[in-house]
């Protein structure tokens, strides 16, 4: 298995005011191409900080991060922005769509920041294809207000896929959705993963995490457990350990 993400002893300390916050305290981790990983853990356990590092939105204070084989832990702002555009797609809890803009235009947006220039026709073709991937090929001209929450999140997923990223990163992608719609979005994630897209997501719901193939529970900036979901489903013992870790992480 080719590793797409390799973290070695990653730390992140925030220096704000009087006290230092050690948000991530020594995480080592490999994620292979085609994996679907869910990070869990209580609020404050360092999930978003780790996601920001994985997403090249922030740099580790210590330790190394190799993305797709290249060390990105020392890169400056511009180089990180470039890597983000080329290799990563982002999905957020609150969709972050432009409200007065059609689904298609929302999805095309990242292409306008690309180094490559696209013709209007290329933009449309790529945008349509991405929306078809998430089952919204018939809603191209709808504005976000004309779409349900689940459909809006699908638009956001299509936008994240437009640059054909190496990794899709999603921080609590179902956090603003009801449980039925959450399951629908997890269905979309599973389909994309079956097509070979690597997915890393954060959730604090055990049932949402079970749609992934691998579950990692964080606590106090460290990895508490890291188990394949298949093991969790096959073995009561693994299931019990994970539930316990999850419960512990919430204390
Ligand atoms: P989670 O996503 O698991 O809730 P976070 O990564 O957001 O956890 O936060 C981990 C710790 O780091 C928390 O104590 C939080 O208050 C702190 N933290 C997060 N972001 C910042 C920041 N930008 N500046 C200072 N402290 C931060
Ligand atoms: Mg968070």
PDB file of C-alpha atoms and ligand atoms in Angstrom:
ATOM      1  CA  UNK A   1       0.000   0.000   0.000  1.00  0.00           C
ATOM      2  CA  UNK A   2       1.372   3.414  -0.965  1.00  0.00           C
ATOM      3  CA  UNK A   3       1.226   5.872   1.907  1.00  0.00           C
ATOM      4  CA  UNK A   4      -0.350   9.159   0.922  1.00  0.00           C
ATOM      5  CA  UNK A   5      -0.043  10.624   4.423  1.00  0.00           C
ATOM      6  CA  UNK A   6       2.922  10.015   6.763  1.00  0.00           C
ATOM      7  CA  UNK A   7       3.079  11.822  10.091  1.00  0.00           C
ATOM      8  CA  UNK A   8       6.073  11.283  12.370  1.00  0.00           C
ATOM      9  CA  UNK A   9       5.869  12.548  15.946  1.00  0.00           C
ATOM     10  CA  UNK A  10       3.790  15.585  15.036  1.00  0.00           C
ATOM     11  CA  UNK A  11       3.202  18.208  17.705  1.00  0.00           C
ATOM     12  CA  UNK A  12       1.247  21.443  17.571  1.00  0.00           C
ATOM     13  CA  UNK A  13       1.473  24.078  20.256  1.00  0.00           C
ATOM     14  CA  UNK A  14      -0.545  27.280  20.114  1.00  0.00           C
ATOM     15  CA  UNK A  15       1.068  30.282  21.781  1.00  0.00           C
ATOM     16  CA  UNK A  16      -1.736  32.601  22.760  1.00  0.00           C
ATOM     17  CA  UNK A  17      -1.490  34.978  25.686  1.00  0.00           C
ATOM     18  CA  UNK A  18      -0.072  33.546  28.906  1.00  0.00           C
ATOM     19  CA  UNK A  19      -0.407  29.820  28.378  1.00  0.00           C
ATOM     20  CA  UNK A  20       0.694  27.483  25.636  1.00  0.00           C
ATOM     21  CA  UNK A  21      -1.897  25.010  24.398  1.00  0.00           C
ATOM     22  CA  UNK A  22      -0.456  21.659  23.345  1.00  0.00           C
ATOM     23  CA  UNK A  23      -3.229  20.717  20.949  1.00  0.00           C
ATOM     24  CA  UNK A  24      -1.412  17.773  19.307  1.00  0.00           C
ATOM     25  CA  UNK A  25       1.205  15.861  21.310  1.00  0.00           C
ATOM     26  CA  UNK A  26       3.165  13.389  19.274  1.00  0.00           C
ATOM     27  CA  UNK A  27       1.045  11.797  16.554  1.00  0.00           C
ATOM     28  CA  UNK A  28       2.655   9.251  14.225  1.00  0.00           C
ATOM     29  CA  UNK A  29       0.460   7.825  11.531  1.00  0.00           C
ATOM     30  CA  UNK A  30       0.349   6.449   8.007  1.00  0.00           C
ATOM     31  CA  UNK A  31      -2.666   6.593   5.743  1.00  0.00           C
ATOM     32  CA  UNK A  32      -2.554   4.677   2.473  1.00  0.00           C
ATOM     33  CA  UNK A  33      -4.030   5.559  -0.899  1.00  0.00           C
ATOM     34  CA  UNK A  34      -7.685   4.540  -1.031  1.00  0.00           C
ATOM     35  CA  UNK A  35      -8.249   4.443   2.721  1.00  0.00           C
ATOM     36  CA  UNK A  36     -11.340   5.897   4.389  1.00  0.00           C
ATOM     37  CA  UNK A  37     -10.433   7.028   7.895  1.00  0.00           C
ATOM     38  CA  UNK A  38     -12.651   8.557  10.576  1.00  0.00           C
ATOM     39  CA  UNK A  39     -11.126  10.494  13.474  1.00  0.00           C
ATOM     40  CA  UNK A  40     -13.180  10.607  16.652  1.00  0.00           C
ATOM     41  CA  UNK A  41     -12.729  12.086  20.101  1.00  0.00           C
ATOM     42  CA  UNK A  42     -14.232  14.678  22.376  1.00  0.00           C
ATOM     43  CA  UNK A  43     -14.242  18.381  21.705  1.00  0.00           C
ATOM     44  CA  UNK A  44     -10.755  19.756  22.361  1.00  0.00           C
ATOM     45  CA  UNK A  45      -8.947  16.459  21.715  1.00  0.00           C
ATOM     46  CA  UNK A  46      -7.052  17.953  18.767  1.00  0.00           C
ATOM     47  CA  UNK A  47      -9.009  16.599  15.797  1.00  0.00           C
ATOM     48  CA  UNK A  48      -9.389  19.899  13.968  1.00  0.00           C
ATOM     49  CA  UNK A  49      -5.804  20.904  14.678  1.00  0.00           C
ATOM     50  CA  UNK A  50      -4.641  17.623  13.154  1.00  0.00           C
ATOM     51  CA  UNK A  51      -6.980  18.093  10.181  1.00  0.00           C
ATOM     52  CA  UNK A  52      -5.570  21.598   9.623  1.00  0.00           C
ATOM     53  CA  UNK A  53      -2.078  20.126   9.509  1.00  0.00           C
ATOM     54  CA  UNK A  54      -3.156  17.283   7.197  1.00  0.00           C
ATOM     55  CA  UNK A  55      -4.893  19.880   5.021  1.00  0.00           C
ATOM     56  CA  UNK A  56      -1.758  22.073   4.809  1.00  0.00           C
ATOM     57  CA  UNK A  57      -3.708  24.919   6.404  1.00  0.00           C
ATOM     58  CA  UNK A  58      -1.241  24.927   9.274  1.00  0.00           C
ATOM     59  CA  UNK A  59       2.226  23.530   9.977  1.00  0.00           C
ATOM     60  CA  UNK A  60       3.318  21.256  12.805  1.00  0.00           C
ATOM     61  CA  UNK A  61       5.385  22.901  15.566  1.00  0.00           C
ATOM     62  CA  UNK A  62       7.526  19.766  15.594  1.00  0.00           C
ATOM     63  CA  UNK A  63       7.706  16.493  13.699  1.00  0.00           C
ATOM     64  CA  UNK A  64       7.339  15.789  10.011  1.00  0.00           C
ATOM     65  CA  UNK A  65       4.507  15.476   7.545  1.00  0.00           C
ATOM     66  CA  UNK A  66       4.983  13.796   4.189  1.00  0.00           C
ATOM     67  CA  UNK A  67       2.121  14.150   1.760  1.00  0.00           C
ATOM     68  CA  UNK A  68       2.258  11.934  -1.323  1.00  0.00           C
ATOM     69  CA  UNK A  69       5.948  11.307  -0.595  1.00  0.00           C
ATOM     70  CA  UNK A  70       7.056  14.932  -0.235  1.00  0.00           C
ATOM     71  CA  UNK A  71       7.926  16.610   3.064  1.00  0.00           C
ATOM     72  CA  UNK A  72       5.533  19.527   3.487  1.00  0.00           C
ATOM     73  CA  UNK A  73       6.230  20.341   7.129  1.00  0.00           C
ATOM     74  CA  UNK A  74       8.683  23.162   6.363  1.00  0.00           C
ATOM     75  CA  UNK A  75       6.943  24.802   3.416  1.00  0.00           C
ATOM     76  CA  UNK A  76       5.909  28.458   3.405  1.00  0.00           C
ATOM     77  CA  UNK A  77       2.457  29.892   2.843  1.00  0.00           C
ATOM     78  CA  UNK A  78       2.499  30.033  -0.946  1.00  0.00           C
ATOM     79  CA  UNK A  79       3.890  26.553  -1.384  1.00  0.00           C
ATOM     80  CA  UNK A  80       1.268  25.179   1.031  1.00  0.00           C
ATOM     81  CA  UNK A  81      -1.517  26.966  -0.840  1.00  0.00           C
ATOM     82  CA  UNK A  82      -0.261  25.427  -4.058  1.00  0.00           C
ATOM     83  CA  UNK A  83      -0.255  21.930  -2.530  1.00  0.00           C
ATOM     84  CA  UNK A  84      -3.763  22.457  -1.198  1.00  0.00           C
ATOM     85  CA  UNK A  85      -5.035  23.391  -4.650  1.00  0.00           C
ATOM     86  CA  UNK A  86      -3.377  20.465  -6.364  1.00  0.00           C
ATOM     87  CA  UNK A  87      -3.707  17.629  -3.877  1.00  0.00           C
ATOM     88  CA  UNK A  88      -6.482  18.295  -1.387  1.00  0.00           C
ATOM     89  CA  UNK A  89     -10.232  18.806  -1.315  1.00  0.00           C
ATOM     90  CA  UNK A  90     -12.092  20.178   1.701  1.00  0.00           C
ATOM     91  CA  UNK A  91     -15.597  19.649   3.047  1.00  0.00           C
ATOM     92  CA  UNK A  92     -16.799  21.594   6.077  1.00  0.00           C
ATOM     93  CA  UNK A  93     -19.592  21.253   8.590  1.00  0.00           C
ATOM     94  CA  UNK A  94     -21.441  24.351   7.365  1.00  0.00           C
ATOM     95  CA  UNK A  95     -21.040  23.726   3.603  1.00  0.00           C
ATOM     96  CA  UNK A  96     -19.456  27.181   2.976  1.00  0.00           C
ATOM     97  CA  UNK A  97     -21.294  27.721  -0.318  1.00  0.00           C
ATOM     98  CA  UNK A  98     -21.797  31.126  -1.932  1.00  0.00           C
ATOM     99  CA  UNK A  99     -25.515  31.790  -1.511  1.00  0.00           C
ATOM    100  CA  UNK A 100     -26.242  33.901  -4.601  1.00  0.00           C
ATOM    101  CA  UNK A 101     -24.416  31.550  -6.901  1.00  0.00           C
ATOM    102  CA  UNK A 102     -25.645  28.426  -8.685  1.00  0.00           C
ATOM    103  CA  UNK A 103     -24.555  24.922  -7.711  1.00  0.00           C
ATOM    104  CA  UNK A 104     -22.505  24.731 -10.902  1.00  0.00           C
ATOM    105  CA  UNK A 105     -20.717  28.031 -10.263  1.00  0.00           C
ATOM    106  CA  UNK A 106     -19.984  27.063  -6.661  1.00  0.00           C
ATOM    107  CA  UNK A 107     -18.380  23.860  -7.880  1.00  0.00           C
ATOM    108  CA  UNK A 108     -16.352  25.602 -10.624  1.00  0.00           C
ATOM    109  CA  UNK A 109     -14.963  28.163  -8.194  1.00  0.00           C
ATOM    110  CA  UNK A 110     -11.698  26.361  -7.207  1.00  0.00           C
ATOM    111  CA  UNK A 111     -10.790  26.093 -10.892  1.00  0.00           C
ATOM    112  CA  UNK A 112     -10.657  29.881 -11.101  1.00  0.00           C
ATOM    113  CA  UNK A 113      -7.809  29.805  -8.544  1.00  0.00           C
ATOM    114  CA  UNK A 114      -5.929  27.150 -10.459  1.00  0.00           C
ATOM    115  CA  UNK A 115      -2.703  27.844 -12.360  1.00  0.00           C
ATOM    116  CA  UNK A 116      -4.352  26.495 -15.455  1.00  0.00           C
ATOM    117  CA  UNK A 117      -6.756  28.621 -17.449  1.00  0.00           C
ATOM    118  CA  UNK A 118      -9.953  26.882 -18.454  1.00  0.00           C
ATOM    119  CA  UNK A 119     -12.412  27.871 -21.147  1.00  0.00           C
ATOM    120  CA  UNK A 120     -16.035  28.474 -20.136  1.00  0.00           C
ATOM    121  CA  UNK A 121     -16.899  25.199 -21.777  1.00  0.00           C
ATOM    122  CA  UNK A 122     -14.191  23.251 -19.890  1.00  0.00           C
ATOM    123  CA  UNK A 123     -15.373  24.800 -16.623  1.00  0.00           C
ATOM    124  CA  UNK A 124     -18.927  23.715 -17.312  1.00  0.00           C
ATOM    125  CA  UNK A 125     -17.938  20.184 -18.308  1.00  0.00           C
ATOM    126  CA  UNK A 126     -15.793  19.666 -15.232  1.00  0.00           C
ATOM    127  CA  UNK A 127     -18.423  21.193 -12.934  1.00  0.00           C
ATOM    128  CA  UNK A 128     -21.179  19.024 -14.412  1.00  0.00           C
ATOM    129  CA  UNK A 129     -19.074  15.898 -14.052  1.00  0.00           C
ATOM    130  CA  UNK A 130     -18.342  16.629 -10.387  1.00  0.00           C
ATOM    131  CA  UNK A 131     -22.021  17.274  -9.671  1.00  0.00           C
ATOM    132  CA  UNK A 132     -22.946  14.033 -11.435  1.00  0.00           C
ATOM    133  CA  UNK A 133     -20.481  12.186  -9.186  1.00  0.00           C
ATOM    134  CA  UNK A 134     -22.505  13.268  -6.149  1.00  0.00           C
ATOM    135  CA  UNK A 135     -25.874  12.629  -7.802  1.00  0.00           C
ATOM    136  CA  UNK A 136     -26.765  16.269  -8.493  1.00  0.00           C
ATOM    137  CA  UNK A 137     -26.475  16.330 -12.281  1.00  0.00           C
ATOM    138  CA  UNK A 138     -30.013  17.717 -12.508  1.00  0.00           C
ATOM    139  CA  UNK A 139     -29.605  20.610 -10.062  1.00  0.00           C
ATOM    140  CA  UNK A 140     -26.911  22.612 -11.825  1.00  0.00           C
ATOM    141  CA  UNK A 141     -28.710  25.951 -11.793  1.00  0.00           C
ATOM    142  CA  UNK A 142     -30.204  25.774  -8.298  1.00  0.00           C
ATOM    143  CA  UNK A 143     -28.947  28.225  -5.702  1.00  0.00           C
ATOM    144  CA  UNK A 144     -28.077  26.891  -2.223  1.00  0.00           C
ATOM    145  CA  UNK A 145     -31.364  28.245  -0.771  1.00  0.00           C
ATOM    146  CA  UNK A 146     -33.260  26.080  -3.273  1.00  0.00           C
ATOM    147  CA  UNK A 147     -31.468  22.939  -2.095  1.00  0.00           C
ATOM    148  CA  UNK A 148     -31.885  20.778   1.013  1.00  0.00           C
ATOM    149  CA  UNK A 149     -29.063  20.539   3.564  1.00  0.00           C
ATOM    150  CA  UNK A 150     -27.998  17.181   2.156  1.00  0.00           C
ATOM    151  CA  UNK A 151     -27.986  18.558  -1.385  1.00  0.00           C
ATOM    152  CA  UNK A 152     -25.961  21.588  -0.281  1.00  0.00           C
ATOM    153  CA  UNK A 153     -23.390  19.294   1.285  1.00  0.00           C
ATOM    154  CA  UNK A 154     -23.296  17.295  -1.979  1.00  0.00           C
ATOM    155  CA  UNK A 155     -22.496  20.528  -3.834  1.00  0.00           C
ATOM    156  CA  UNK A 156     -19.700  21.151  -1.323  1.00  0.00           C
ATOM    157  CA  UNK A 157     -18.373  17.623  -1.915  1.00  0.00           C
ATOM    158  CA  UNK A 158     -18.490  18.177  -5.692  1.00  0.00           C
ATOM    159  CA  UNK A 159     -16.560  21.428  -5.217  1.00  0.00           C
ATOM    160  CA  UNK A 160     -13.951  19.544  -3.157  1.00  0.00           C
ATOM    161  CA  UNK A 161     -13.556  17.005  -5.986  1.00  0.00           C
ATOM    162  CA  UNK A 162     -13.226  19.460  -8.871  1.00  0.00           C
ATOM    163  CA  UNK A 163      -9.412  19.499  -8.869  1.00  0.00           C
ATOM    164  CA  UNK A 164      -9.262  15.693  -8.656  1.00  0.00           C
ATOM    165  CA  UNK A 165      -7.549  15.758  -5.272  1.00  0.00           C
ATOM    166  CA  UNK A 166      -5.342  13.053  -3.799  1.00  0.00           C
ATOM    167  CA  UNK A 167      -7.200  13.274  -0.498  1.00  0.00           C
ATOM    168  CA  UNK A 168     -10.647  14.466   0.523  1.00  0.00           C
ATOM    169  CA  UNK A 169     -10.654  16.020   4.025  1.00  0.00           C
ATOM    170  CA  UNK A 170     -13.935  16.507   5.843  1.00  0.00           C
ATOM    171  CA  UNK A 171     -14.246  18.039   9.331  1.00  0.00           C
ATOM    172  CA  UNK A 172     -17.614  16.993  10.783  1.00  0.00           C
ATOM    173  CA  UNK A 173     -19.298  16.831   7.359  1.00  0.00           C
ATOM    174  CA  UNK A 174     -22.570  15.643   8.906  1.00  0.00           C
ATOM    175  CA  UNK A 175     -22.463  17.980  11.912  1.00  0.00           C
ATOM    176  CA  UNK A 176     -25.317  20.146  10.563  1.00  0.00           C
ATOM    177  CA  UNK A 177     -27.390  17.347   9.060  1.00  0.00           C
ATOM    178  CA  UNK A 178     -30.169  15.189  10.500  1.00  0.00           C
ATOM    179  CA  UNK A 179     -29.414  11.481  10.857  1.00  0.00           C
ATOM    180  CA  UNK A 180     -31.163  10.376   7.652  1.00  0.00           C
ATOM    181  CA  UNK A 181     -29.304  12.988   5.591  1.00  0.00           C
ATOM    182  CA  UNK A 182     -26.052  12.118   7.351  1.00  0.00           C
ATOM    183  CA  UNK A 183     -26.425   8.521   6.190  1.00  0.00           C
ATOM    184  CA  UNK A 184     -27.083   9.781   2.657  1.00  0.00           C
ATOM    185  CA  UNK A 185     -23.851  11.824   2.694  1.00  0.00           C
ATOM    186  CA  UNK A 186     -21.924   8.831   4.092  1.00  0.00           C
ATOM    187  CA  UNK A 187     -23.310   6.838   1.143  1.00  0.00           C
ATOM    188  CA  UNK A 188     -21.788   9.431  -1.203  1.00  0.00           C
ATOM    189  CA  UNK A 189     -18.458   9.194   0.663  1.00  0.00           C
ATOM    190  CA  UNK A 190     -18.477   5.393   0.407  1.00  0.00           C
ATOM    191  CA  UNK A 191     -19.158   5.544  -3.333  1.00  0.00           C
ATOM    192  CA  UNK A 192     -16.317   8.011  -3.862  1.00  0.00           C
ATOM    193  CA  UNK A 193     -14.022   5.852  -1.738  1.00  0.00           C
ATOM    194  CA  UNK A 194     -14.926   2.784  -3.834  1.00  0.00           C
ATOM    195  CA  UNK A 195     -13.760   4.783  -6.853  1.00  0.00           C
ATOM    196  CA  UNK A 196     -10.355   5.088  -5.169  1.00  0.00           C
ATOM    197  CA  UNK A 197     -10.547   8.494  -3.480  1.00  0.00           C
ATOM    198  CA  UNK A 198      -8.760   8.646  -0.114  1.00  0.00           C
ATOM    199  CA  UNK A 199     -11.034  10.130   2.550  1.00  0.00           C
ATOM    200  CA  UNK A 200     -10.124  11.470   5.973  1.00  0.00           C
ATOM    201  CA  UNK A 201     -12.995  12.733   8.077  1.00  0.00           C
ATOM    202  CA  UNK A 202     -13.730  13.866  11.604  1.00  0.00           C
ATOM    203  CA  UNK A 203     -16.903  12.957  13.426  1.00  0.00           C
ATOM    204  CA  UNK A 204     -17.838  12.481  17.026  1.00  0.00           C
ATOM    205  CA  UNK A 205     -20.548   9.984  16.218  1.00  0.00           C
ATOM    206  CA  UNK A 206     -19.696   6.317  16.460  1.00  0.00           C
ATOM    207  CA  UNK A 207     -22.346   5.282  13.905  1.00  0.00           C
ATOM    208  CA  UNK A 208     -21.124   7.814  11.341  1.00  0.00           C
ATOM    209  CA  UNK A 209     -17.549   6.615  11.913  1.00  0.00           C
ATOM    210  CA  UNK A 210     -18.637   3.066  11.078  1.00  0.00           C
ATOM    211  CA  UNK A 211     -19.094   4.102   7.410  1.00  0.00           C
ATOM    212  CA  UNK A 212     -15.308   4.532   7.234  1.00  0.00           C
ATOM    213  CA  UNK A 213     -12.874   1.603   7.004  1.00  0.00           C
ATOM    214  CA  UNK A 214     -10.640   2.685   9.845  1.00  0.00           C
ATOM    215  CA  UNK A 215     -11.437   4.466  13.108  1.00  0.00           C
ATOM    216  CA  UNK A 216      -8.950   6.513  15.087  1.00  0.00           C
ATOM    217  CA  UNK A 217      -9.934   7.869  18.499  1.00  0.00           C
ATOM    218  CA  UNK A 218      -7.998  10.875  19.833  1.00  0.00           C
ATOM    219  CA  UNK A 219      -7.652  12.030  23.369  1.00  0.00           C
ATOM    220  CA  UNK A 220      -5.607  14.941  24.740  1.00  0.00           C
ATOM    221  CA  UNK A 221      -3.816  15.443  21.437  1.00  0.00           C
ATOM    222  CA  UNK A 222      -2.763  11.798  21.104  1.00  0.00           C
ATOM    223  CA  UNK A 223      -4.066   8.705  19.371  1.00  0.00           C
ATOM    224  CA  UNK A 224      -5.896   6.520  21.869  1.00  0.00           C
ATOM    225  CA  UNK A 225      -6.935   3.709  19.504  1.00  0.00           C
ATOM    226  CA  UNK A 226      -6.634   2.980  15.808  1.00  0.00           C
ATOM    227  CA  UNK A 227      -8.718   0.049  14.522  1.00  0.00           C
ATOM    228  CA  UNK A 228     -10.013  -1.256  11.207  1.00  0.00           C
ATOM    229  CA  UNK A 229     -13.807  -1.044  11.095  1.00  0.00           C
ATOM    230  CA  UNK A 230     -13.979  -4.607   9.761  1.00  0.00           C
ATOM    231  CA  UNK A 231     -12.344  -5.788  12.993  1.00  0.00           C
ATOM    232  CA  UNK A 232     -14.803  -3.689  14.917  1.00  0.00           C
ATOM    233  CA  UNK A 233     -17.700  -5.370  13.131  1.00  0.00           C
ATOM    234  CA  UNK A 234     -16.261  -8.894  13.304  1.00  0.00           C
ATOM    235  CA  UNK A 235     -15.115  -8.984  16.868  1.00  0.00           C
ATOM    236  CA  UNK A 236     -17.048  -8.106  19.978  1.00  0.00           C
ATOM    237  CA  UNK A 237     -13.762  -7.535  21.725  1.00  0.00           C
ATOM    238  CA  UNK A 238     -12.635  -4.893  19.183  1.00  0.00           C
ATOM    239  CA  UNK A 239     -16.068  -3.298  19.264  1.00  0.00           C
ATOM    240  CA  UNK A 240     -15.984  -3.124  23.036  1.00  0.00           C
ATOM    241  CA  UNK A 241     -12.487  -1.611  23.024  1.00  0.00           C
ATOM    242  CA  UNK A 242     -13.515   1.041  20.525  1.00  0.00           C
ATOM    243  CA  UNK A 243     -16.702   1.910  22.374  1.00  0.00           C
ATOM    244  CA  UNK A 244     -14.717   2.181  25.569  1.00  0.00           C
ATOM    245  CA  UNK A 245     -12.107   4.425  23.943  1.00  0.00           C
ATOM    246  CA  UNK A 246     -14.855   6.548  22.445  1.00  0.00           C
ATOM    247  CA  UNK A 247     -16.574   6.866  25.815  1.00  0.00           C
ATOM    248  CA  UNK A 248     -13.288   7.588  27.555  1.00  0.00           C
ATOM    249  CA  UNK A 249     -12.482  10.254  24.994  1.00  0.00           C
ATOM    250  CA  UNK A 250     -15.756  11.992  25.788  1.00  0.00           C
ATOM    251  CA  UNK A 251     -15.088  12.176  29.524  1.00  0.00           C
TER     252      UNK A 251
HETATM  253  P1  LIG B   1     -11.242  19.334  18.409  1.00  0.00           P
HETATM  254  O1  LIG B   1     -11.383  19.627  16.956  1.00  0.00           O
HETATM  255  O2  LIG B   1     -10.978  17.913  18.717  1.00  0.00           O
HETATM  256  O3  LIG B   1     -12.417  19.860  19.185  1.00  0.00           O
HETATM  257  P2  LIG B   1      -9.153  21.342  18.399  1.00  0.00           P
HETATM  258  O4  LIG B   1      -8.058  20.853  17.538  1.00  0.00           O
HETATM  259  O5  LIG B   1     -10.086  22.359  17.808  1.00  0.00           O
HETATM  260  O6  LIG B   1      -9.968  20.111  18.977  1.00  0.00           O
HETATM  261  O7  LIG B   1      -8.541  21.976  19.709  1.00  0.00           O
HETATM  262  C1  LIG B   1      -7.550  21.336  20.497  1.00  0.00           C
HETATM  263  C2  LIG B   1      -7.063  22.314  21.561  1.00  0.00           C
HETATM  264  O8  LIG B   1      -6.375  23.393  20.960  1.00  0.00           O
HETATM  265  C3  LIG B   1      -8.196  22.952  22.351  1.00  0.00           C
HETATM  266  O9  LIG B   1      -7.756  23.110  23.678  1.00  0.00           O
HETATM  267  C4  LIG B   1      -8.390  24.284  21.696  1.00  0.00           C
HETATM  268  O10 LIG B   1      -8.908  25.232  22.595  1.00  0.00           O
HETATM  269  C5  LIG B   1      -6.992  24.630  21.251  1.00  0.00           C
HETATM  270  N1  LIG B   1      -6.963  25.452  20.016  1.00  0.00           N
HETATM  271  C6  LIG B   1      -7.461  25.108  18.815  1.00  0.00           C
HETATM  272  N2  LIG B   1      -7.228  26.050  17.902  1.00  0.00           N
HETATM  273  C7  LIG B   1      -6.530  27.036  18.547  1.00  0.00           C
HETATM  274  C8  LIG B   1      -5.969  28.300  18.138  1.00  0.00           C
HETATM  275  N3  LIG B   1      -6.072  28.731  16.878  1.00  0.00           N
HETATM  276  N4  LIG B   1      -5.343  29.022  19.086  1.00  0.00           N
HETATM  277  C9  LIG B   1      -5.235  28.599  20.353  1.00  0.00           C
HETATM  278  N5  LIG B   1      -5.719  27.423  20.800  1.00  0.00           N
HETATM  279  C10 LIG B   1      -6.360  26.647  19.908  1.00  0.00           C
HETATM  280 MG1  LIG B   2     -13.047  20.337  15.832  1.00  0.00          MG
END
